[in-house]
């Protein structure tokens, strides 16, 4: 059985590579629609990492909400504004080099500090099963106030989006 | 005997695995166990699709007082194979300034979505490929995949008609996905579990959800949203030949077009299978016949109803199509969740009365608010 | 009620569906073409054919070329036979009808004084070449008089009666005047009557 | 069976976050910037769930926060795209550089 766990771990690194690869594609591709599809692949990779973290409910919510709702919105926006986005001109503005250098420094600094910290792993919570029922209980239990505020924020955001996007007849 | 027949596939699979176990390491056996169910599903789905096209052409023929295909094979049984060969030999056109990469990938991605859904369907007693405890959510998540793949197809072929068709299909599938999602919530509410196997177990011994007051209407809404999700008549505007050439798969020919076709039929099978699991008690049926037979029979009946729709109903106009989803289905399913909550919380006599009152209130409210759109009673002058 | 119209519509299709299985005579009317064929009406006319009595040499046509002159699209081509001395005989050596041009109007049948050309009921005439194969030569056109009796029995009786009367009159060498048309049993045969 | 060390998840989400940030900083098209932001939000989500699974006493808190983050990402995307559409209709441009004066 040892080989299977080895397979599972390599599986994680493979998904991580695929996700990072498609994330790089999102940032560098010229054609915006290809970027959106690369982003979808990246989101799928993130959903797969949730599965590795034994958060199935989150993985399904991610696929349903992120890819189903947000990406659909994004693709609609890309299509509506596609006539102006000419691909001939370079897609990145002048700050690309300094930004890249800064980020490289930031990464090196973060990795150095993060790997040095001895995380206190709590083995009990590693295998604790979390399914929709427990999440639901907590959402309705201890986190009911943020839950209500979120729904209010959602309503306001959607109404605002409709007013903003509406072409005044 | 019936127990043996009922579990015949499981016994066959275990037999094969024990046989393999002799000379394979045990972790390989675990992989083989998964592989067998995956391979059978991926092999069965196209065969089911082929013979659904045959069934559809025969039944549609009979509805229109003519024979269906009966030349190839005894009752036209080899017709799907003939269609397959025809599709394989047809030339595969790619438009000049189409987006080559996406145009090539789209048919592949659109077939993946319905195939993934089959993994979650409980075909018989412990005859399910992947018993996830988020099975239902998996189905709804994956069905959004078909929407994205459909848009990839229509956008990449850079053709006005396919873009228009793609836009309409996109809008239709999104606006019918929400009522579908909400019509499933009452089922989750009563069985308090997302796994499809638990849902079927909650409906054993004939206590199907379709007989409960909220279940009957929720199954109707789910089934109609399923028909819309699959782009079949009367919601087949996006690929209607009369409106916009052929909608999103205008620029596809040969095997790629066959893949779009296959995706539609496999998702028809998957959605009727799911409707059976959610509302018609999955594999629940009198013990004499095996459990997977009952699942097959009920799914076949639902598929026949969808074909029956195709033989009778005219097509919706675009605005009626959208209006129907947002003005009739959505408010009804929202109210239905409340009624299902009443059904679960109240004791036996109370919940029937409460539910019937609730449903009549909702239906009258719907009729009142949709008064404008409802077609007036036409008075034909030469009627008498 | 909201869905009543849809419900009635569905019942109609269900009724038709069941009809084709349990009461096929009323329901399904498809004729499986190659195995069974729909019988053609007597007055149906397709491309003409030449008649011969007994053996193909006894061809009735005397190459008088009236039909060639009368044919509107000019698709008939006749060359009379010549005996060794060069005298024109009363038989056609070459009698071609171009099926591609013929519009099967039936005028040649009406003008032919010797009852030698009639419209046929043969409709399975698909060929490979438009020019060579559709040019029907004399050999392909020749069909026995019994064939005509089989496909158009009523007309057969009427013409036989007319020919018999003409022969009887010709024998006593009385001057031939056109005998009154014997009123046949109604020129348009009722549809059921043709299956004798 | 030792699980995947926590550091690997943290480094993975760090890379994802920096790619997203790079995208948001350098992308010329506004929708490209929005995509960068989506990437950064996802990276944050991974961290939330990884830490709640490995370190915290009650593992479900991370997942609940992740749900809230997804919902808020949806609101942000909706508003962002509405702004993009309004910008596209009024100023006929999708490039971020053209919107550099605060008044209309």
mmCIF file of C-alpha atoms in Angstrom, chain B residues 9-152:
data_model
loop_
_atom_site.group_PDB
_atom_site.id
_atom_site.type_symbol
_atom_site.label_atom_id
_atom_site.label_comp_id
_atom_site.label_asym_id
_atom_site.label_seq_id
_atom_site.Cartn_x
_atom_site.Cartn_y
_atom_site.Cartn_z
ATOM 1 C CA UNK B 9 -22.158 -7.310 -11.789
ATOM 2 C CA UNK B 10 -20.540 -6.988 -8.370
ATOM 3 C CA UNK B 11 -19.908 -10.742 -8.207
ATOM 4 C CA UNK B 12 -18.448 -10.689 -11.724
ATOM 5 C CA UNK B 13 -16.152 -7.785 -10.781
ATOM 6 C CA UNK B 14 -14.966 -9.444 -7.552
ATOM 7 C CA UNK B 15 -14.434 -12.697 -9.392
ATOM 8 C CA UNK B 16 -12.258 -10.950 -11.984
ATOM 9 C CA UNK B 17 -10.320 -9.147 -9.231
ATOM 10 C CA UNK B 18 -9.724 -12.366 -7.261
ATOM 11 C CA UNK B 19 -8.512 -13.984 -10.429
ATOM 12 C CA UNK B 20 -6.161 -11.059 -11.086
ATOM 13 C CA UNK B 21 -5.138 -11.008 -7.424
ATOM 14 C CA UNK B 22 -3.183 -14.198 -7.903
ATOM 15 C CA UNK B 23 -0.345 -12.592 -9.802
ATOM 16 C CA UNK B 24 -0.696 -8.823 -9.202
ATOM 17 C CA UNK B 25 0.503 -6.858 -6.120
ATOM 18 C CA UNK B 26 -2.404 -5.759 -3.903
ATOM 19 C CA UNK B 27 -2.124 -2.033 -4.627
ATOM 20 C CA UNK B 28 -2.497 -2.881 -8.324
ATOM 21 C CA UNK B 29 -5.738 -4.650 -7.420
ATOM 22 C CA UNK B 30 -7.076 -1.444 -5.870
ATOM 23 C CA UNK B 31 -6.270 0.439 -9.084
ATOM 24 C CA UNK B 32 -7.820 -2.380 -11.125
ATOM 25 C CA UNK B 33 -10.987 -2.115 -9.035
ATOM 26 C CA UNK B 34 -11.330 1.540 -9.920
ATOM 27 C CA UNK B 35 -10.266 0.971 -13.515
ATOM 28 C CA UNK B 36 -12.911 -1.712 -14.155
ATOM 29 C CA UNK B 37 -15.820 0.542 -13.173
ATOM 30 C CA UNK B 38 -14.366 3.479 -15.108
ATOM 31 C CA UNK B 39 -13.744 1.418 -18.260
ATOM 32 C CA UNK B 40 -17.228 -0.113 -18.206
ATOM 33 C CA UNK B 41 -18.835 3.339 -17.837
ATOM 34 C CA UNK B 42 -16.792 4.908 -20.613
ATOM 35 C CA UNK B 43 -17.498 1.889 -22.850
ATOM 36 C CA UNK B 44 -21.228 1.672 -22.084
ATOM 37 C CA UNK B 45 -21.964 5.409 -22.524
ATOM 38 C CA UNK B 46 -21.357 5.587 -26.320
ATOM 39 C CA UNK B 47 -23.290 2.338 -26.854
ATOM 40 C CA UNK B 48 -26.182 3.776 -24.849
ATOM 41 C CA UNK B 49 -25.925 6.945 -26.908
ATOM 42 C CA UNK B 50 -25.946 5.032 -30.212
ATOM 43 C CA UNK B 51 -29.042 3.067 -29.333
ATOM 44 C CA UNK B 52 -30.760 6.141 -27.967
ATOM 45 C CA UNK B 53 -30.443 7.761 -31.399
ATOM 46 C CA UNK B 54 -31.990 4.585 -32.888
ATOM 47 C CA UNK B 55 -34.772 4.624 -30.288
ATOM 48 C CA UNK B 56 -35.467 8.309 -30.931
ATOM 49 C CA UNK B 57 -35.738 7.852 -34.696
ATOM 50 C CA UNK B 58 -38.006 4.807 -34.340
ATOM 51 C CA UNK B 59 -40.334 6.417 -31.789
ATOM 52 C CA UNK B 60 -40.464 9.721 -33.685
ATOM 53 C CA UNK B 61 -41.269 7.750 -36.838
ATOM 54 C CA UNK B 62 -44.089 5.908 -35.152
ATOM 55 C CA UNK B 63 -45.505 9.152 -33.749
ATOM 56 C CA UNK B 64 -45.614 10.510 -37.302
ATOM 57 C CA UNK B 65 -47.380 7.367 -38.631
ATOM 58 C CA UNK B 66 -44.329 5.983 -40.425
ATOM 59 C CA UNK B 67 -41.720 3.294 -39.735
ATOM 60 C CA UNK B 68 -38.429 4.396 -38.312
ATOM 61 C CA UNK B 69 -35.203 3.122 -39.909
ATOM 62 C CA UNK B 70 -35.724 -0.559 -40.739
ATOM 63 C CA UNK B 71 -33.334 -1.153 -43.640
ATOM 64 C CA UNK B 72 -29.973 -1.553 -41.889
ATOM 65 C CA UNK B 73 -30.235 -4.699 -39.743
ATOM 66 C CA UNK B 74 -33.504 -6.377 -38.649
ATOM 67 C CA UNK B 75 -35.390 -3.452 -37.080
ATOM 68 C CA UNK B 76 -32.779 -0.911 -38.204
ATOM 69 C CA UNK B 77 -30.667 -2.073 -35.256
ATOM 70 C CA UNK B 78 -27.433 -1.537 -37.174
ATOM 71 C CA UNK B 79 -28.493 2.013 -38.110
ATOM 72 C CA UNK B 80 -26.413 3.646 -35.320
ATOM 73 C CA UNK B 81 -23.314 1.809 -36.545
ATOM 74 C CA UNK B 82 -24.048 3.005 -40.084
ATOM 75 C CA UNK B 83 -24.422 6.577 -38.741
ATOM 76 C CA UNK B 84 -21.151 6.190 -36.866
ATOM 77 C CA UNK B 85 -19.300 5.093 -39.975
ATOM 78 C CA UNK B 86 -20.898 7.923 -41.950
ATOM 79 C CA UNK B 87 -19.760 10.430 -39.327
ATOM 80 C CA UNK B 88 -16.233 8.963 -39.342
ATOM 81 C CA UNK B 89 -15.880 9.128 -43.086
ATOM 82 C CA UNK B 90 -17.261 12.661 -43.440
ATOM 83 C CA UNK B 91 -14.693 15.354 -44.173
ATOM 84 C CA UNK B 92 -13.672 17.378 -41.137
ATOM 85 C CA UNK B 93 -13.772 21.094 -42.037
ATOM 86 C CA UNK B 94 -12.018 23.730 -39.942
ATOM 87 C CA UNK B 95 -12.883 27.324 -40.863
ATOM 88 C CA UNK B 96 -9.887 29.362 -42.080
ATOM 89 C CA UNK B 97 -9.725 32.055 -39.423
ATOM 90 C CA UNK B 98 -11.162 29.879 -36.676
ATOM 91 C CA UNK B 99 -9.311 29.615 -33.405
ATOM 92 C CA UNK B 100 -7.718 26.249 -34.312
ATOM 93 C CA UNK B 101 -6.741 25.103 -30.827
ATOM 94 C CA UNK B 102 -10.042 25.835 -29.091
ATOM 95 C CA UNK B 103 -12.055 24.642 -32.097
ATOM 96 C CA UNK B 104 -10.281 21.296 -31.696
ATOM 97 C CA UNK B 105 -10.578 21.033 -27.915
ATOM 98 C CA UNK B 106 -14.241 22.061 -27.579
ATOM 99 C CA UNK B 107 -15.856 18.787 -28.735
ATOM 100 C CA UNK B 108 -13.583 16.839 -26.391
ATOM 101 C CA UNK B 109 -14.414 18.946 -23.351
ATOM 102 C CA UNK B 110 -18.144 18.881 -24.069
ATOM 103 C CA UNK B 111 -18.172 15.058 -23.976
ATOM 104 C CA UNK B 112 -16.252 14.950 -20.671
ATOM 105 C CA UNK B 113 -19.042 16.660 -18.701
ATOM 106 C CA UNK B 114 -21.809 14.080 -19.215
ATOM 107 C CA UNK B 115 -19.339 11.187 -18.844
ATOM 108 C CA UNK B 116 -18.257 12.542 -15.452
ATOM 109 C CA UNK B 117 -21.881 12.720 -14.342
ATOM 110 C CA UNK B 118 -22.317 8.978 -14.957
ATOM 111 C CA UNK B 119 -19.807 8.254 -12.178
ATOM 112 C CA UNK B 120 -22.266 9.503 -9.578
ATOM 113 C CA UNK B 121 -25.415 7.703 -10.772
ATOM 114 C CA UNK B 122 -26.458 4.692 -8.623
ATOM 115 C CA UNK B 123 -27.377 2.176 -11.362
ATOM 116 C CA UNK B 124 -28.325 -0.541 -8.859
ATOM 117 C CA UNK B 125 -27.826 -1.647 -5.240
ATOM 118 C CA UNK B 126 -24.150 -0.830 -4.459
ATOM 119 C CA UNK B 127 -23.644 -0.555 -8.251
ATOM 120 C CA UNK B 128 -22.187 2.952 -8.327
ATOM 121 C CA UNK B 129 -18.831 4.009 -9.741
ATOM 122 C CA UNK B 130 -17.936 6.642 -7.133
ATOM 123 C CA UNK B 131 -20.007 6.940 -3.985
ATOM 124 C CA UNK B 132 -19.018 10.531 -3.116
ATOM 125 C CA UNK B 133 -20.704 12.071 -0.128
ATOM 126 C CA UNK B 134 -21.015 15.253 -2.261
ATOM 127 C CA UNK B 135 -22.399 13.295 -5.257
ATOM 128 C CA UNK B 136 -25.254 15.662 -6.057
ATOM 129 C CA UNK B 137 -23.048 18.752 -5.849
ATOM 130 C CA UNK B 138 -20.560 16.984 -8.129
ATOM 131 C CA UNK B 139 -23.312 16.541 -10.716
ATOM 132 C CA UNK B 140 -24.351 20.216 -10.566
ATOM 133 C CA UNK B 141 -20.763 21.424 -10.682
ATOM 134 C CA UNK B 142 -19.891 19.289 -13.670
ATOM 135 C CA UNK B 143 -23.011 20.330 -15.586
ATOM 136 C CA UNK B 144 -21.640 23.887 -15.631
ATOM 137 C CA UNK B 145 -18.711 22.430 -17.555
ATOM 138 C CA UNK B 146 -20.900 21.683 -20.523
ATOM 139 C CA UNK B 147 -21.868 25.360 -20.651
ATOM 140 C CA UNK B 148 -18.265 26.511 -20.851
ATOM 141 C CA UNK B 149 -17.344 23.860 -23.468
ATOM 142 C CA UNK B 150 -20.359 24.844 -25.545
ATOM 143 C CA UNK B 151 -19.237 28.432 -25.529
ATOM 144 C CA UNK B 152 -15.677 27.446 -26.451
#
